[in-house]
């Protein structure tokens, strides 16, 4: 189970702009969505949603500091289709 939770983390990192739902993530790693949620919290001390948000914000910061992209462009790149949610 631990290896599968780590795999779920890698899937999230590779799909920040279009992450799978918890149900899809669970299916991809062969676990229930509940097991993914609980295991993620236990292993990493953060919820799946908060981890996704944290990684998106880190990537957005890199783009904003290291490029001449607009905030709207960066928001779209990191997976926010509505600027207000970003």
Coordinates of N, CA and C in Angstrom, one line a residue:
X1 N 0.8 -1.2 0.0 CA 0.0 0.0 0.0 C 0.9 1.3 0.0
X2 N 1.9 1.2 0.8 CA 2.8 2.4 0.8 C 3.4 2.8 -0.5
X3 N 3.8 1.8 -1.3 CA 4.4 2.0 -2.6 C 3.3 2.6 -3.5
X4 N 2.1 2.1 -3.4 CA 1.0 2.6 -4.2 C 0.7 4.1 -3.9
X5 N 0.8 4.4 -2.6 CA 0.5 5.8 -2.2 C 1.6 6.7 -2.8
X6 N 2.9 6.2 -2.7 CA 4.0 7.0 -3.3 C 3.8 7.1 -4.9
X7 N 3.2 6.1 -5.5 CA 2.9 6.2 -6.9 C 1.9 7.2 -7.2
X8 N 0.9 7.2 -6.3 CA -0.2 8.3 -6.4 C 0.4 9.7 -6.4
X9 N 1.3 9.9 -5.5 CA 2.0 11.2 -5.4 C 2.7 11.5 -6.7
X10 N 3.4 10.6 -7.3 CA 4.1 10.8 -8.5 C 3.1 11.1 -9.7
X11 N 2.0 10.5 -9.7 CA 0.9 10.7 -10.7 C 0.4 12.2 -10.5
X12 N 0.2 12.6 -9.3 CA -0.2 14.0 -9.1 C 0.8 15.0 -9.6
X13 N 2.1 14.7 -9.3 CA 3.1 15.6 -9.7 C 3.2 15.7 -11.2
X14 N 3.0 14.6 -11.9 CA 3.1 14.6 -13.3 C 1.9 15.1 -14.1
X15 N 0.8 15.3 -13.3 CA -0.4 15.8 -13.9 C -1.0 17.0 -13.2
X16 N -0.1 17.9 -12.7 CA -0.6 19.1 -12.0 C -1.6 19.9 -12.7
X17 N -1.5 20.1 -14.0 CA -2.4 20.9 -14.7 C -3.7 20.2 -15.0
X18 N -3.8 18.9 -14.9 CA -5.0 18.2 -15.1 C -5.0 16.9 -14.3
X19 N -5.1 17.0 -13.0 CA -5.0 15.9 -12.1 C -6.2 15.0 -12.2
X20 N -6.0 13.7 -11.9 CA -7.2 12.8 -11.9 C -8.0 13.0 -10.6
X21 N -9.3 12.7 -10.6 CA -10.1 12.7 -9.4 C -9.6 11.7 -8.4
X22 N -10.0 11.8 -7.2 CA -9.5 10.8 -6.2 C -9.9 9.4 -6.6
X23 N -11.1 9.2 -7.2 CA -11.6 7.9 -7.7 C -10.7 7.4 -8.8
X24 N -10.4 8.3 -9.7 CA -9.5 7.9 -10.8 C -8.1 7.6 -10.3
X25 N -7.6 8.4 -9.4 CA -6.2 8.2 -8.8 C -6.2 6.9 -8.1
X26 N -7.2 6.6 -7.4 CA -7.3 5.3 -6.7 C -7.2 4.1 -7.7
X27 N -8.0 4.2 -8.8 CA -8.0 3.2 -9.8 C -6.7 3.0 -10.5
X28 N -6.0 4.2 -10.7 CA -4.7 4.1 -11.3 C -3.6 3.4 -10.5
X29 N -3.8 3.4 -9.1 CA -2.8 2.8 -8.3 C -3.3 1.5 -7.6
X30 N -4.6 1.2 -7.9 CA -5.2 -0.1 -7.4 C -5.6 0.0 -6.0
X31 N -6.1 1.2 -5.5 CA -6.6 1.4 -4.2 C -7.9 2.1 -4.2
X32 N -8.7 2.1 -3.2 CA -9.9 2.9 -3.1 C -9.5 4.3 -2.9
X33 N -10.4 5.2 -3.2 CA -10.2 6.6 -3.0 C -10.0 6.9 -1.5
X34 N -10.7 6.2 -0.7 CA -10.6 6.4 0.8 C -9.2 6.0 1.3
X35 N -8.7 4.9 0.8 CA -7.4 4.4 1.1 C -6.3 5.4 0.7
X36 N -6.5 6.0 -0.5 CA -5.5 7.0 -1.0 C -5.6 8.2 -0.1
X37 N -6.8 8.7 0.2 CA -6.9 9.8 1.1 C -6.2 9.6 2.5
X38 N -6.6 8.5 3.1 CA -6.0 8.2 4.4 C -4.5 7.9 4.4
X39 N -4.1 7.2 3.4 CA -2.7 6.8 3.3 C -1.8 8.1 3.0
X40 N -2.3 8.9 2.1 CA -1.6 10.2 1.8 C -1.4 11.0 3.0
X41 N -2.5 11.2 3.8 CA -2.4 12.0 5.0 C -1.5 11.4 6.0
X42 N -1.5 10.0 6.2 CA -0.6 9.4 7.1 C 0.8 9.4 6.7
X43 N 1.1 9.2 5.4 CA 2.5 9.2 5.0 C 3.1 10.6 4.8
X44 N 2.3 11.5 4.3 CA 2.9 12.8 4.0 C 2.4 13.9 4.9
X45 N 1.5 13.7 5.8 CA 1.0 14.7 6.7 C 0.2 15.8 6.0
X46 N -0.4 15.6 4.9 CA -1.1 16.6 4.1 C -2.2 15.9 3.3
X47 N -3.3 16.5 3.1 CA -4.3 15.9 2.3 C -3.9 15.9 0.8
X48 N -4.5 15.1 0.0 CA -4.2 15.0 -1.4 C -4.5 16.4 -2.1
X49 N -5.7 17.0 -1.7 CA -6.0 18.3 -2.3 C -5.0 19.4 -1.9
X50 N -4.6 19.4 -0.6 CA -3.7 20.4 -0.2 C -2.3 20.2 -0.8
X51 N -1.9 19.0 -1.0 CA -0.6 18.7 -1.7 C -0.7 19.2 -3.1
X52 N -1.8 18.9 -3.8 CA -1.9 19.4 -5.2 C -1.9 20.9 -5.2
X53 N -2.6 21.6 -4.4 CA -2.6 23.0 -4.3 C -1.2 23.6 -4.0
X54 N -0.5 23.0 -3.1 CA 0.9 23.4 -2.7 C 1.8 23.3 -3.9
X55 N 1.8 22.2 -4.6 CA 2.7 22.0 -5.7 C 2.3 22.9 -6.9
X56 N 1.0 23.1 -7.1 CA 0.6 24.1 -8.2 C 1.2 25.5 -7.9
X57 N 1.1 25.9 -6.6 CA 1.5 27.2 -6.2 C 3.1 27.3 -6.3
X58 N 3.8 26.2 -6.0 CA 5.2 26.3 -6.2 C 5.6 26.4 -7.6
X59 N 4.9 25.7 -8.5 CA 5.2 25.8 -9.9 C 4.8 27.1 -10.5
X60 N 3.7 27.7 -10.0 CA 3.3 29.0 -10.4 C 4.3 30.1 -10.0
X61 N 4.8 29.9 -8.8 CA 5.8 30.9 -8.3 C 7.1 30.9 -9.2
X62 N 7.5 29.7 -9.6 CA 8.6 29.5 -10.5 C 8.4 30.2 -11.8
X63 N 7.2 30.0 -12.4 CA 6.9 30.7 -13.7 C 6.8 32.2 -13.5
X64 N 6.2 32.7 -12.4 CA 6.0 34.1 -12.3 C 7.4 34.8 -12.0
X65 N 8.3 34.1 -11.3 CA 9.6 34.7 -11.0 C 10.6 34.6 -12.2
X66 N 10.4 33.5 -13.0 CA 11.4 33.2 -14.0 C 11.0 33.4 -15.4
X67 N 9.9 34.1 -15.6 CA 9.4 34.3 -17.0 C 8.7 35.6 -17.1
X68 N 8.3 35.9 -18.3 CA 7.5 37.2 -18.5 C 6.0 36.9 -18.8
X69 N 5.6 35.7 -18.3 CA 4.2 35.3 -18.5 C 3.3 36.2 -17.6
X70 N 2.1 36.3 -18.0 CA 1.1 37.0 -17.2 C 0.5 36.1 -16.2
X71 N -0.1 36.6 -15.2 CA -0.7 35.8 -14.1 C -1.8 34.9 -14.7
X72 N -2.5 35.3 -15.7 CA -3.5 34.5 -16.4 C -2.9 33.3 -17.1
X73 N -1.8 33.6 -17.8 CA -1.1 32.5 -18.5 C -0.6 31.4 -17.5
X74 N 0.0 31.9 -16.4 CA 0.5 31.0 -15.4 C -0.6 30.2 -14.7
X75 N -1.7 30.9 -14.4 CA -2.8 30.2 -13.8 C -3.3 29.0 -14.7
X76 N -3.4 29.3 -16.0 CA -3.8 28.3 -17.0 C -2.8 27.1 -17.0
X77 N -1.5 27.4 -17.0 CA -0.5 26.4 -17.1 C -0.5 25.5 -15.9
X78 N -0.8 26.0 -14.8 CA -0.8 25.1 -13.6 C -2.1 24.5 -13.3
X79 N -3.1 24.7 -14.2 CA -4.3 24.0 -14.0 C -5.5 24.7 -13.5
X80 N -5.5 26.1 -13.5 CA -6.6 26.8 -13.0 C -7.3 27.5 -14.2
X81 N -8.5 27.0 -14.6 CA -9.2 27.5 -15.7 C -9.9 28.8 -15.4
X82 N -10.1 29.1 -14.1 CA -10.8 30.3 -13.6 C -9.8 31.1 -12.8
X83 N -9.4 32.3 -13.3 CA -8.4 33.1 -12.6 C -8.8 33.4 -11.1
X84 N -10.0 33.5 -10.8 CA -10.5 33.7 -9.5 C -10.1 32.6 -8.5
X85 N -10.1 31.4 -9.0 CA -9.7 30.2 -8.2 C -8.2 30.2 -7.9
X86 N -7.4 30.8 -8.8 CA -6.0 30.9 -8.7 C -5.6 31.8 -7.6

